[in-house]
mmCIF file of C-alpha atoms in Angstrom:
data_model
loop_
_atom_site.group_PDB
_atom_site.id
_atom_site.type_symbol
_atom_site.label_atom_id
_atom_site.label_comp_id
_atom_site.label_asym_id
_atom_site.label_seq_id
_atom_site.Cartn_x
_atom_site.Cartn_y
_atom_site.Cartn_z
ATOM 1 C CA UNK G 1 -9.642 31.658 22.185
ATOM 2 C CA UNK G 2 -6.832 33.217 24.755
ATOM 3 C CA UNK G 3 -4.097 34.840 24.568
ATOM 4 C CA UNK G 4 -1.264 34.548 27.349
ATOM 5 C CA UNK G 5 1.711 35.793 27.968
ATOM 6 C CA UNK G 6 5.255 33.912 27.366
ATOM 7 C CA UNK G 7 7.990 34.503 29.774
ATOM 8 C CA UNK G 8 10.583 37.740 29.368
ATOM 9 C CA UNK G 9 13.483 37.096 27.195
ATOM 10 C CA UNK G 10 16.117 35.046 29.284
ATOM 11 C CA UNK G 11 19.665 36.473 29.140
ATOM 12 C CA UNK G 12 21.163 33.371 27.919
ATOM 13 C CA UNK G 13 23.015 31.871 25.391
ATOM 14 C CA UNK G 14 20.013 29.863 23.120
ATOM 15 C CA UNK G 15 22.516 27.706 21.067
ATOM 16 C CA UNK G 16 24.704 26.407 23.783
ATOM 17 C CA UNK G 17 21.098 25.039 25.476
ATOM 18 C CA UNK G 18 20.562 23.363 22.387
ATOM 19 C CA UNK G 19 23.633 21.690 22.277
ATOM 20 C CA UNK G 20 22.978 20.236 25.683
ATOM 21 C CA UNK G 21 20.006 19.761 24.634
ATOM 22 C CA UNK G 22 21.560 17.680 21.864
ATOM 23 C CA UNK G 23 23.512 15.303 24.009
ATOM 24 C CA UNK G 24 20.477 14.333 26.283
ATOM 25 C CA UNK G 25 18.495 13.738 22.896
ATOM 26 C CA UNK G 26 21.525 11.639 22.221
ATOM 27 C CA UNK G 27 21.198 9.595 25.250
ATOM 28 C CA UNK G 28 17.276 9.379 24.835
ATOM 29 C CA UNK G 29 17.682 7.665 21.417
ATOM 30 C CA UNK G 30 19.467 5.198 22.673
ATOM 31 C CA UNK G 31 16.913 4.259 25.182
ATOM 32 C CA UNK G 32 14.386 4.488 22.751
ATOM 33 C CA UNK G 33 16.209 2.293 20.319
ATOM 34 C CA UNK G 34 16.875 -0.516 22.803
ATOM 35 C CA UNK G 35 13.545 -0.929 23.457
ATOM 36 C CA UNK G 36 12.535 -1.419 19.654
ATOM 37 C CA UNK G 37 13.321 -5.004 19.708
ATOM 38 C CA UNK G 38 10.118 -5.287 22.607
ATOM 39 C CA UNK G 39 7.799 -2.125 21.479
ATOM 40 C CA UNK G 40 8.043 0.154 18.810
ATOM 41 C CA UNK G 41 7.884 3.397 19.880
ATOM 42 C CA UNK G 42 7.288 7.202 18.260
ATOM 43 C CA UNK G 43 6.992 10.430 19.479
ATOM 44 C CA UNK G 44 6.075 14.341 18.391
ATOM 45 C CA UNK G 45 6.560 17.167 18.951
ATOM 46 C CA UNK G 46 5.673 20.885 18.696
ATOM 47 C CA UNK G 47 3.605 24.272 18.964
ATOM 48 C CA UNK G 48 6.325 26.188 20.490
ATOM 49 C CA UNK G 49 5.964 29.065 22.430
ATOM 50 C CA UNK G 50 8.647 32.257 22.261
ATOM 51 C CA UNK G 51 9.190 34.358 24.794
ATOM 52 C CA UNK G 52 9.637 38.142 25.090
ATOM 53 C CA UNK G 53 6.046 39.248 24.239
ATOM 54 C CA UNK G 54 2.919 37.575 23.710
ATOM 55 C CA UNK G 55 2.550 34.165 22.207
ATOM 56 C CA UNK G 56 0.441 32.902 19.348
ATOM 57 C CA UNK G 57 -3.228 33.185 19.671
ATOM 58 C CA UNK G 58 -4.209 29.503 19.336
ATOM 59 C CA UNK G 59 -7.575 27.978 18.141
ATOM 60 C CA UNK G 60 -9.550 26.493 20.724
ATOM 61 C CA UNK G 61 -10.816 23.750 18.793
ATOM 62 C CA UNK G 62 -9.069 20.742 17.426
ATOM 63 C CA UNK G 63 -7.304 21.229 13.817
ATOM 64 C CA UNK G 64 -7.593 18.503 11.492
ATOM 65 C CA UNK G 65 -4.655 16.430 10.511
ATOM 66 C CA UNK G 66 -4.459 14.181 7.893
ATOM 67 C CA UNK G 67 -2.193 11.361 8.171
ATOM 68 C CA UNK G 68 0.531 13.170 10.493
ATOM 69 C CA UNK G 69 1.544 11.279 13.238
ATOM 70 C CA UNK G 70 3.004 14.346 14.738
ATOM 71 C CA UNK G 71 0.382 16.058 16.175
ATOM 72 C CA UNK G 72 0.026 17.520 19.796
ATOM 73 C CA UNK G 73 -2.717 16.902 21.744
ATOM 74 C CA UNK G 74 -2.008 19.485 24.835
ATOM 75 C CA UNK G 75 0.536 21.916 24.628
ATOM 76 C CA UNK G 76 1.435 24.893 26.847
ATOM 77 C CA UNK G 77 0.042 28.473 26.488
ATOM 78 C CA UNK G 78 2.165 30.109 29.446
ATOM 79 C CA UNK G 79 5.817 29.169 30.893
ATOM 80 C CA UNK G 80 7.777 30.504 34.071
ATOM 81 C CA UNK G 81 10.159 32.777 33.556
ATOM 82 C CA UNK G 82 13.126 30.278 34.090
ATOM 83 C CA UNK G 83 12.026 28.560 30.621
ATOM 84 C CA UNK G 84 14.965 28.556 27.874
ATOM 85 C CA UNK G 85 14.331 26.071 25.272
ATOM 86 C CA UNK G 86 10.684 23.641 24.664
ATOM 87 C CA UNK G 87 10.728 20.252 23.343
ATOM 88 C CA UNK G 88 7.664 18.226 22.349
ATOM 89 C CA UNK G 89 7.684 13.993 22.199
ATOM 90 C CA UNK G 90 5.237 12.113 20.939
ATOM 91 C CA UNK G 91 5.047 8.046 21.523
ATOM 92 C CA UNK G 92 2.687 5.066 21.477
ATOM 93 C CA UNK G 93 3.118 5.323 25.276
ATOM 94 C CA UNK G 94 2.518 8.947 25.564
ATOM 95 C CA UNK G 95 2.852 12.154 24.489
ATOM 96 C CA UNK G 96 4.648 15.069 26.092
ATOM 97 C CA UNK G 97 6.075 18.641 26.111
ATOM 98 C CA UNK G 98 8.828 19.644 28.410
ATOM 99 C CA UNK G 99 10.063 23.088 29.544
ATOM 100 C CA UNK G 100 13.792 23.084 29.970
ATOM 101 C CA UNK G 101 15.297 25.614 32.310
ATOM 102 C CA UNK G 102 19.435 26.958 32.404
ATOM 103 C CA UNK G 103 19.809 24.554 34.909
ATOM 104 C CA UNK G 104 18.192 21.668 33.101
ATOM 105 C CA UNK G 105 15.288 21.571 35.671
ATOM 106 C CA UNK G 106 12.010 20.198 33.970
ATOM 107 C CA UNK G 107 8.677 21.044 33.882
ATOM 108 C CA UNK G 108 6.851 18.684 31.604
ATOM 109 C CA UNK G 109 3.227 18.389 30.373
ATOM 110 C CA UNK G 110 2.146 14.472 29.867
ATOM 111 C CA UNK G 111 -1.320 13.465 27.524
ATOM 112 C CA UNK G 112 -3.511 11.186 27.399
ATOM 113 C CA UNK G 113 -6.430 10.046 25.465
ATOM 114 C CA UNK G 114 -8.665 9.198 28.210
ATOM 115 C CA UNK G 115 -11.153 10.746 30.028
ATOM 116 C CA UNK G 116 -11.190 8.817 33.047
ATOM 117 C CA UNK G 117 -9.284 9.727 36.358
ATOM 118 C CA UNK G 118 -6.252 8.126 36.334
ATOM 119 C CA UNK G 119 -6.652 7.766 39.903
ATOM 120 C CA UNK G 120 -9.493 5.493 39.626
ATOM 121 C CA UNK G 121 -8.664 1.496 40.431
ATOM 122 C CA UNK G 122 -9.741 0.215 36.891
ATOM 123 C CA UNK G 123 -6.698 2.482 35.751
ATOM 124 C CA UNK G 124 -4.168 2.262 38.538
ATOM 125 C CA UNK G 125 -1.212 -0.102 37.679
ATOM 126 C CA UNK G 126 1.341 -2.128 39.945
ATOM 127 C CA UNK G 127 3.214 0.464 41.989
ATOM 128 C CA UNK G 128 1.356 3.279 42.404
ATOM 129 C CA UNK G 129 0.897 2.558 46.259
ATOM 130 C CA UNK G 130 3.579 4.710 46.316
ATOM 131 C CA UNK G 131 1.537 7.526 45.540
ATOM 132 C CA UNK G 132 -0.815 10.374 47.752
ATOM 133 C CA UNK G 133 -3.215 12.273 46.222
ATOM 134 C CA UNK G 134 -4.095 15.762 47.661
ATOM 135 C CA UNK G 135 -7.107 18.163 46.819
ATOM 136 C CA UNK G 136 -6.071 20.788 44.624
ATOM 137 C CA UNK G 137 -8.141 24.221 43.503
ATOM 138 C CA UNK G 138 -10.484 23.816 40.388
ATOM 139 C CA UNK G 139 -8.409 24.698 36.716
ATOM 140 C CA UNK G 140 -10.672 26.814 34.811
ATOM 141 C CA UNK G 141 -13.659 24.859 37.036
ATOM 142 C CA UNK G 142 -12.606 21.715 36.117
ATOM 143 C CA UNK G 143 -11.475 18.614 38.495
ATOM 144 C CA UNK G 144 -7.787 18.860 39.593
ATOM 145 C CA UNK G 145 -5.687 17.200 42.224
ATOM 146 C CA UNK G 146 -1.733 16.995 43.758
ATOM 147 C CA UNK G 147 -0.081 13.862 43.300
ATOM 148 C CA UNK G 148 3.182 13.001 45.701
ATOM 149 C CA UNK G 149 5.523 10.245 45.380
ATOM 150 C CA UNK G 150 7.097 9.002 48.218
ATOM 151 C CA UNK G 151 10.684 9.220 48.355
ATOM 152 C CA UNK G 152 10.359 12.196 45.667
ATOM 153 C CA UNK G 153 10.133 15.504 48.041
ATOM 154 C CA UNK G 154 11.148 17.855 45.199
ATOM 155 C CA UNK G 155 8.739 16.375 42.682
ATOM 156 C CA UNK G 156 5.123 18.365 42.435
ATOM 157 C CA UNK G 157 2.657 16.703 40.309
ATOM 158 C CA UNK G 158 -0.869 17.972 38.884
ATOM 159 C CA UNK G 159 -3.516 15.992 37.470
ATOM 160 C CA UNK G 160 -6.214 18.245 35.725
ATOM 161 C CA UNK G 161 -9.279 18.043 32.724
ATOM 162 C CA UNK G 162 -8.135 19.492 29.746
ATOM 163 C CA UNK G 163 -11.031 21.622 27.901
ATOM 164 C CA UNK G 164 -12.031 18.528 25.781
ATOM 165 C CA UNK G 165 -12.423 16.248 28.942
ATOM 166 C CA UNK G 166 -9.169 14.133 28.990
ATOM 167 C CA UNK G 167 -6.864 13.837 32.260
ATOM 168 C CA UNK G 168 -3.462 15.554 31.802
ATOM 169 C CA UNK G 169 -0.521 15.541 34.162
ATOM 170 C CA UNK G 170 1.776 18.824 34.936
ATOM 171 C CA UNK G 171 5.040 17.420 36.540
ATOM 172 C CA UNK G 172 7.890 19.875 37.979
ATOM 173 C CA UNK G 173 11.435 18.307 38.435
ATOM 174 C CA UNK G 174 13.235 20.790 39.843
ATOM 175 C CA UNK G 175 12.493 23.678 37.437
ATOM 176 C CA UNK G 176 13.343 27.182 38.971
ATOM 177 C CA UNK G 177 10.576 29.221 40.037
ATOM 178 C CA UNK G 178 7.914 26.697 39.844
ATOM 179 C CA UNK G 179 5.785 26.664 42.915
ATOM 180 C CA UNK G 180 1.818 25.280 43.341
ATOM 181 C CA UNK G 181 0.505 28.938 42.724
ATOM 182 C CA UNK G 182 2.899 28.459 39.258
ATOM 183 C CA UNK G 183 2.168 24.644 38.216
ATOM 184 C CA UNK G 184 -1.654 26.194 38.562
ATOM 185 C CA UNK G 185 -1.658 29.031 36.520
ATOM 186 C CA UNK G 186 0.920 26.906 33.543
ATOM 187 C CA UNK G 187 -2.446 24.701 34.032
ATOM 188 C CA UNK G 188 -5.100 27.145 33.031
ATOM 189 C CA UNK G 189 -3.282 28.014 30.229
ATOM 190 C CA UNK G 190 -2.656 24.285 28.728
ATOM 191 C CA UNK G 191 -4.183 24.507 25.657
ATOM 192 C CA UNK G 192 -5.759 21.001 24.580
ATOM 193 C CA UNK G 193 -6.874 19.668 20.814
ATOM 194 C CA UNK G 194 -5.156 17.770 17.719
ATOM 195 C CA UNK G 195 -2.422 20.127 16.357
ATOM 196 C CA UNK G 196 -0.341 19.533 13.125
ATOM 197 C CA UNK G 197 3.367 19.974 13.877
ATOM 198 C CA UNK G 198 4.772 22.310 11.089
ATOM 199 C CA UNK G 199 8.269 20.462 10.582
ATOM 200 C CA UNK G 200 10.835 22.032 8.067
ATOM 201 C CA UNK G 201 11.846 18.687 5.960
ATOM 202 C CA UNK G 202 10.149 16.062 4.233
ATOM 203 C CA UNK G 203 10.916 12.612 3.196
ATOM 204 C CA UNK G 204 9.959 11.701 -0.827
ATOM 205 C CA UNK G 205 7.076 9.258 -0.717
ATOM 206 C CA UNK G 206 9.507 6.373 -1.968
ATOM 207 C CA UNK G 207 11.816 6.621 0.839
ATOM 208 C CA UNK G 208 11.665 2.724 2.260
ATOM 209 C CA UNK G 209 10.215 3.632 5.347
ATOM 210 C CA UNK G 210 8.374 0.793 7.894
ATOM 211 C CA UNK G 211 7.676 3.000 10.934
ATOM 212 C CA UNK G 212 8.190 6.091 12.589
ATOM 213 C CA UNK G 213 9.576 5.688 16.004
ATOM 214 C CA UNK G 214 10.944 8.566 17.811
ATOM 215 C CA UNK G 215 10.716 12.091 16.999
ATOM 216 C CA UNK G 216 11.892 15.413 19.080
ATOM 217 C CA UNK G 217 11.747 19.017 18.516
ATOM 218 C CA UNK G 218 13.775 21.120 20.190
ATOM 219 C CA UNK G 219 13.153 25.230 20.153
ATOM 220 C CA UNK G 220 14.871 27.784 21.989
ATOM 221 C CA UNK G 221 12.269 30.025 24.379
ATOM 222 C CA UNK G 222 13.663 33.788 23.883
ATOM 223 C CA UNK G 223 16.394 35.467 21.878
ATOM 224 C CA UNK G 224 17.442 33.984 18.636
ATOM 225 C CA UNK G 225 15.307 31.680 17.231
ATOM 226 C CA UNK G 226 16.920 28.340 17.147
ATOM 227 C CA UNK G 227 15.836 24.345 16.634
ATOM 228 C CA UNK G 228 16.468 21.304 16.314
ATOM 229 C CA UNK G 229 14.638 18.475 14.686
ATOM 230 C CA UNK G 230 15.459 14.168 15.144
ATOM 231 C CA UNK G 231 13.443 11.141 13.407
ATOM 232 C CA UNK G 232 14.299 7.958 14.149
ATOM 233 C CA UNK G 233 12.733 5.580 11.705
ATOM 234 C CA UNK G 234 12.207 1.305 11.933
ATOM 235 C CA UNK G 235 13.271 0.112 8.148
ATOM 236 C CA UNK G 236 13.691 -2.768 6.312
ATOM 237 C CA UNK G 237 14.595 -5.360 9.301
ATOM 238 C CA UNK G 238 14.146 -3.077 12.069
ATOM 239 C CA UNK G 239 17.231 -1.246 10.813
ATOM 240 C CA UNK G 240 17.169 2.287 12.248
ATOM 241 C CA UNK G 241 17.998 5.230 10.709
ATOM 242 C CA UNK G 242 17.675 8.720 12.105
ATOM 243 C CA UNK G 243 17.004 12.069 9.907
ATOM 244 C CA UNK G 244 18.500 15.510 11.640
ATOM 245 C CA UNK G 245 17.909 18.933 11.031
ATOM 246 C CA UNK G 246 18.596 21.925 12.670
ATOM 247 C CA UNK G 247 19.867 25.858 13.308
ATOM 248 C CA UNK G 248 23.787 26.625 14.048
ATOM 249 C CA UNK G 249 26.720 24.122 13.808
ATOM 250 C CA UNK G 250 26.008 20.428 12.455
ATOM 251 C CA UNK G 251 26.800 17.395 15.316
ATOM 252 C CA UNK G 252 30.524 16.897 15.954
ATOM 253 C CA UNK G 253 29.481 13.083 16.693
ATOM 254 C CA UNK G 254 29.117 12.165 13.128
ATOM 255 C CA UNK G 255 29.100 8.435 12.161
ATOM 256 C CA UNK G 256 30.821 6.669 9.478
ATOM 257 C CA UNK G 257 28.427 6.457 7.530
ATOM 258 C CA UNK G 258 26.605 9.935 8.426
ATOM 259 C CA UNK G 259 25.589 12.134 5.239
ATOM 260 C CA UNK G 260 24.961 16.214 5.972
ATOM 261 C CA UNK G 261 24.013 19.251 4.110
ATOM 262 C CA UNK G 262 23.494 22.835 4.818
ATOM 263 C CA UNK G 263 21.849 25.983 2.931
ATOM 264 C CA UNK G 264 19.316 28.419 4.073
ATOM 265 C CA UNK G 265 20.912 28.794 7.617
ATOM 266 C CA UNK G 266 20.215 25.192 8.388
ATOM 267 C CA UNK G 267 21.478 21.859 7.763
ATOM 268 C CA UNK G 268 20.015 18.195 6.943
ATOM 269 C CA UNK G 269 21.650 14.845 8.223
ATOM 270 C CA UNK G 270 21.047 11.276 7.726
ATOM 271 C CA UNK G 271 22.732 8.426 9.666
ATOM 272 C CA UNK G 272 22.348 4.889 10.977
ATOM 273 C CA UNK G 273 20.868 5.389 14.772
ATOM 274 C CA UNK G 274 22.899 5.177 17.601
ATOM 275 C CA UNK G 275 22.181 1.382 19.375
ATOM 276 C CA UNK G 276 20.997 -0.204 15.869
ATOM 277 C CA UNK G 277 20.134 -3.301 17.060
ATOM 278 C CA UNK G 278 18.614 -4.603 13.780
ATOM 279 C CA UNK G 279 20.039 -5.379 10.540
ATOM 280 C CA UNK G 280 23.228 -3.703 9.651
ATOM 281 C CA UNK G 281 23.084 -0.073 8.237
ATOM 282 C CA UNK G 282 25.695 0.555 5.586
ATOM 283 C CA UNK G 283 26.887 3.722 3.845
ATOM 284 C CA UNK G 284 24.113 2.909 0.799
ATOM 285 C CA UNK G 285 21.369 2.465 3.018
ATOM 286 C CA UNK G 286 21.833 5.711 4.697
ATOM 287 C CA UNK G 287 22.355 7.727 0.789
ATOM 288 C CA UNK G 288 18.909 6.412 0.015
ATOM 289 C CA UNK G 289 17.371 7.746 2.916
ATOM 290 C CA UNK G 290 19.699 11.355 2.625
ATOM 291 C CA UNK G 291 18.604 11.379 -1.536
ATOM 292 C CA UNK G 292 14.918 11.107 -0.541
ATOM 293 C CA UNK G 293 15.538 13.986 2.116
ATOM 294 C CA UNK G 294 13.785 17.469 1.385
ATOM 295 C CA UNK G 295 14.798 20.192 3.692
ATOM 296 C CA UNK G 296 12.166 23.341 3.079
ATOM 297 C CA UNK G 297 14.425 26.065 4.432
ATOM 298 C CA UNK G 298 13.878 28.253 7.900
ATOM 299 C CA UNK G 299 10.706 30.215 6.540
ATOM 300 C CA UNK G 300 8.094 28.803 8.638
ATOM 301 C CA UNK G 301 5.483 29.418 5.908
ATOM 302 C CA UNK G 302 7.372 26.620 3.563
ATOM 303 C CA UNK G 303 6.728 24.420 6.643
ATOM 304 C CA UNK G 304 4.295 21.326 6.358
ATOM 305 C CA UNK G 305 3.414 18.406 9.141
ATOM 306 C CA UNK G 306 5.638 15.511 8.627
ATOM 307 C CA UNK G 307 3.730 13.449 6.337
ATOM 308 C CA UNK G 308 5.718 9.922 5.779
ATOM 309 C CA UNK G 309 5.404 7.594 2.783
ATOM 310 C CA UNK G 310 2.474 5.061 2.593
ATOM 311 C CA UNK G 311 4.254 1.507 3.735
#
């Protein structure tokens, strides 16, 4: 077990990075949803780190998760000072956690579930001849190099063991601050394992969902505590819905059909996702899904991983 240190509180306005925050979500989704009708995609998110003091201590072994398919398998233990708001994605593709600056540089932390070198030629794929690899120092004694990509100056990328053997991947784009010395020591304090995300709604298990397949969770690093929360979920016909839920003032973009409700210093959406390219979504489709909506409040101890209905 370690503890480390989170960055000093930044002197900016939390809210107004989620809302930005909120609009590249936006556009994300509607990648995400174009691509349903080749691959069916998900993602996660979570363990969030706050700054101004000391963050959680974390277990150093795995913790077991039943049924969730948001759960984390590396997430960050220490974050430059520049950090303002952490979101965590999870997808069949691959898992991440990204440190947002002011600025909107990134500094993102990629999975995987392998413990062979990505580098080696049985894992390699079409277009990576565009890519150096450089010797980099030992993390916490364990193998580590520097990737470049050509025609990418600005982008630093490290490819490192976790603890339990798989190869992760540290990439900076354009994140204030961030240096080698930096992307190292975020490195040696990447904390790897299976953790449950502790999400504040729940869906009823008769809610008439098919799959999960894109989920974000957006948290504010320093000063108020503030978050955001997106499903987007395949259902009858690969019509997509999307569940919100979040701190602060509800999304001016509402859809027709979009049905909201707030209590507890939070509110609860439901709405046909942006880009449906399946069946039609009308108004009753999206009451089912709002009826069958539990929001649990902004108490983190009424929290519980996202657990969806059995199919």
């Amino acid at each position: 077990m370690s503890a480390e240190h989170s960055a000093p509180v930044p002197t900016v306005d939390a809210g107004s990075a989620l809302r930005r925050g909120r609009k590249v979500r936006r556009r994300r989704l509607a990648v995400a949803t174009a691509g349903v009708a080749a691959v069916l995609l998900g993602s996660l998110t979570v363990g969030l780190l706050r700054g101004g003091g000391p963050a959680p201590v974390q277990p150093a072994v795995p913790t077991p998760v039943d049924r969730s398919p948001l759960t984390l398998g590396a997430r960050f233990g220490w974050l430059p000072e520049s950090t303002v708001m952490l979101e965590s994605e999870w997808s069949t593709i691959t898992s991440l956690q990204t440190a947002v600056s002011k600025e909107n540089g990134l500094l993102q932390l990629i999975g995987s579930d392998s413990e062979v070198d990505p580098w080696s030629t049985a894992s390699r794929s079409p277009g990576d001849e565009s890519q150096s690899r450089e010797a980099a120092p030992k993390v916490n004694g364990r193998d580590a190099y520097w990737v470049s990509v050509q025609g990418m100056p600005t982008r630093i990328e490290l490819r490192f063991r976790g603890s339990d053997g798989r190869w992760l991947t540290l990439v900076d784009m354009a994140m204030p601050g961030v240096d080698r010395p930096v992307m190292l020591r975020v490195a040696a304090a990447v904390q790897s394992g299976a953790y449950a995300v502790q999400v504040p709604v729940s869906l009823d298990a008769s809610t008439p969902v098919s799959e999960l397949n894109h989920v974000i969770f957006r948290r504010s690093v320093g000063g108020p505590d503030t978050w955001e929360l997106s499903l987007q979920l395949r259902v009858r016909d690969n019509a997509m819905a999307e569940i919100e839920a979040g701190t602060g003032s509800e999304p001016t973009d509402q859809a027709r059909a979009r049905r909201c409700a707030h209590g507890e210093g939070m509110w609860w959406c439901a709405a046909p996702a942006p880009l449906n390219l399946g069946a039609a979504v009308a108004e009753n489709d999206v009451q089912v899904w709002f009826d069958r909506l539990t929001a649990h409040g902004r108490d983190e101890s009424t929290w519980r991983p996202l657990m969806l209905p059995p199919r």
